[in-house]
Short mmCIF file of C-alpha atoms in Angstrom, two decimals:
data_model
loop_
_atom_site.label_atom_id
_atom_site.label_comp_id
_atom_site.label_asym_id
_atom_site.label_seq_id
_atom_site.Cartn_x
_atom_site.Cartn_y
_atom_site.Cartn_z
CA UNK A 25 88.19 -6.14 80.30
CA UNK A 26 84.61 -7.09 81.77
CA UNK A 27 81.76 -4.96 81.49
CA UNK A 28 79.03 -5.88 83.80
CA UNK A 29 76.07 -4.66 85.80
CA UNK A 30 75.85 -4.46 89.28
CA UNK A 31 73.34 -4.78 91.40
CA UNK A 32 75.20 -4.90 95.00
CA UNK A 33 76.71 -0.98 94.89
CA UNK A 34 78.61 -1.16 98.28
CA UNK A 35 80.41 1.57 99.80
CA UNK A 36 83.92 0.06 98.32
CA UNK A 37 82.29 -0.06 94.76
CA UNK A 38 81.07 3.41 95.15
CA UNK A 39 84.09 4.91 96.64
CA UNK A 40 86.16 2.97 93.59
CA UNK A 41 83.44 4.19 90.73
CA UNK A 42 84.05 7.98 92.87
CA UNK A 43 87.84 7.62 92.14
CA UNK A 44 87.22 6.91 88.80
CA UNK A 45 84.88 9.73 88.22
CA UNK A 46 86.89 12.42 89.84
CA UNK A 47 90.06 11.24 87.65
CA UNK A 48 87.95 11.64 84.34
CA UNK A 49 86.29 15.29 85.41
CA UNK A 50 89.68 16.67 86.08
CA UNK A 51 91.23 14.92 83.08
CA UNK A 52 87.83 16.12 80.97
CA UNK A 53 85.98 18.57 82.13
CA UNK A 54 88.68 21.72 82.15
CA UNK A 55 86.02 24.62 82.37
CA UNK A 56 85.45 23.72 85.80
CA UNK A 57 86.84 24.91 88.83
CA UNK A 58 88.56 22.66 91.49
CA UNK A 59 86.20 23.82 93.85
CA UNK A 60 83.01 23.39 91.55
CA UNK A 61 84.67 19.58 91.08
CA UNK A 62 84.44 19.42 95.01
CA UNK A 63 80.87 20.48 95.41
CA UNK A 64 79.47 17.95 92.34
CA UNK A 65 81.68 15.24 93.90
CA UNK A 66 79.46 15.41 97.12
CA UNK A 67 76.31 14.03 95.37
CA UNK A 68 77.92 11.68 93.30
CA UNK A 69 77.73 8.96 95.60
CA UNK A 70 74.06 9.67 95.76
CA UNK A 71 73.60 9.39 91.90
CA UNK A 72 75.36 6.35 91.73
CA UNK A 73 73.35 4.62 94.48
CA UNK A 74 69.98 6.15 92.85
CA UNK A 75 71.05 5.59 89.15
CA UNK A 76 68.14 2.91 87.60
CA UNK A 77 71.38 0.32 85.76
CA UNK A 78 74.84 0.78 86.72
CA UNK A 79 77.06 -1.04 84.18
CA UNK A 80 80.65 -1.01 85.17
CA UNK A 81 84.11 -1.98 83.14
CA UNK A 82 86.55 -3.62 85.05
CA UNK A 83 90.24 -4.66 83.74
CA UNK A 84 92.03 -6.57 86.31
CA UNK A 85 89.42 -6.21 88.86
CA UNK A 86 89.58 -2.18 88.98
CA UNK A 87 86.94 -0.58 87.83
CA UNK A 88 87.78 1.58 84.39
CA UNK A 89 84.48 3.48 83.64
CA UNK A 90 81.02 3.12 84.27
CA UNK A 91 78.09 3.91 83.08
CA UNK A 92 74.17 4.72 84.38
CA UNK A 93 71.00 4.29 82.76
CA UNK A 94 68.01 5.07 83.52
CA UNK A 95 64.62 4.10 81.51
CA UNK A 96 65.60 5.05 77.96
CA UNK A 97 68.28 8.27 79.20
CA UNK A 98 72.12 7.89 79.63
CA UNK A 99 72.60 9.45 83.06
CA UNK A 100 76.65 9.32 83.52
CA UNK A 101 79.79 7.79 81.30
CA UNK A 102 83.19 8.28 82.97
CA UNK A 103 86.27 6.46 82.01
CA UNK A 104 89.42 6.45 83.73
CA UNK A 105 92.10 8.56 82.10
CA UNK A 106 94.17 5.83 80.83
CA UNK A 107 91.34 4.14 79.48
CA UNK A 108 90.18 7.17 76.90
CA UNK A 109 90.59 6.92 73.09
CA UNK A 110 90.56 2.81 73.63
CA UNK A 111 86.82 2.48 72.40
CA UNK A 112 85.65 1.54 75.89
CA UNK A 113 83.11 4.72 75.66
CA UNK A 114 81.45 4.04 72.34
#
């Protein structure tokens, strides 16, 4: 597993990091609607872009979660599915 930060966020990067967050809303985030996951997932791309540090975990070269900061506030923390309950979130 590697945990960096990125400073290039390229339209593959995001559309990877988009993957992962729709796969850990669905898996997580039960109370809401498929369509509510549908509108949120159209301004992801935007908070990703605009979040201030974007720290992503990769294991072999796919991203597993990330993570956004921003001054002293956590903004986002997604993990893929398969990657919950490993201590990658901590």
């Amino acid at each position: 597993m590697e945990i960096r930060e990125v400073e290039e966020r390229s339209p593959l990067l995001i559309g990877r990091l988009l993957a992962v967050w729709e796969s850990s809303v669905k898996a997580t985030h039960l109370f809401l609607s498929s369509e509510e996951i549908l509108k949120i997932k159209q301004v992801v791309p935007q908070a990703l872009y605009g979040v201030g540090h974007l720290v992503v975990a990769e294991e072999e070269g796919r991203p597993a979660g990330l993570m956004g900061v921003t001054g002293q506030q956590l903004e986002l923390l997604f993990l893929a599915p398969e990657q919950r309950g490993k201590g990658l979130g901590r």
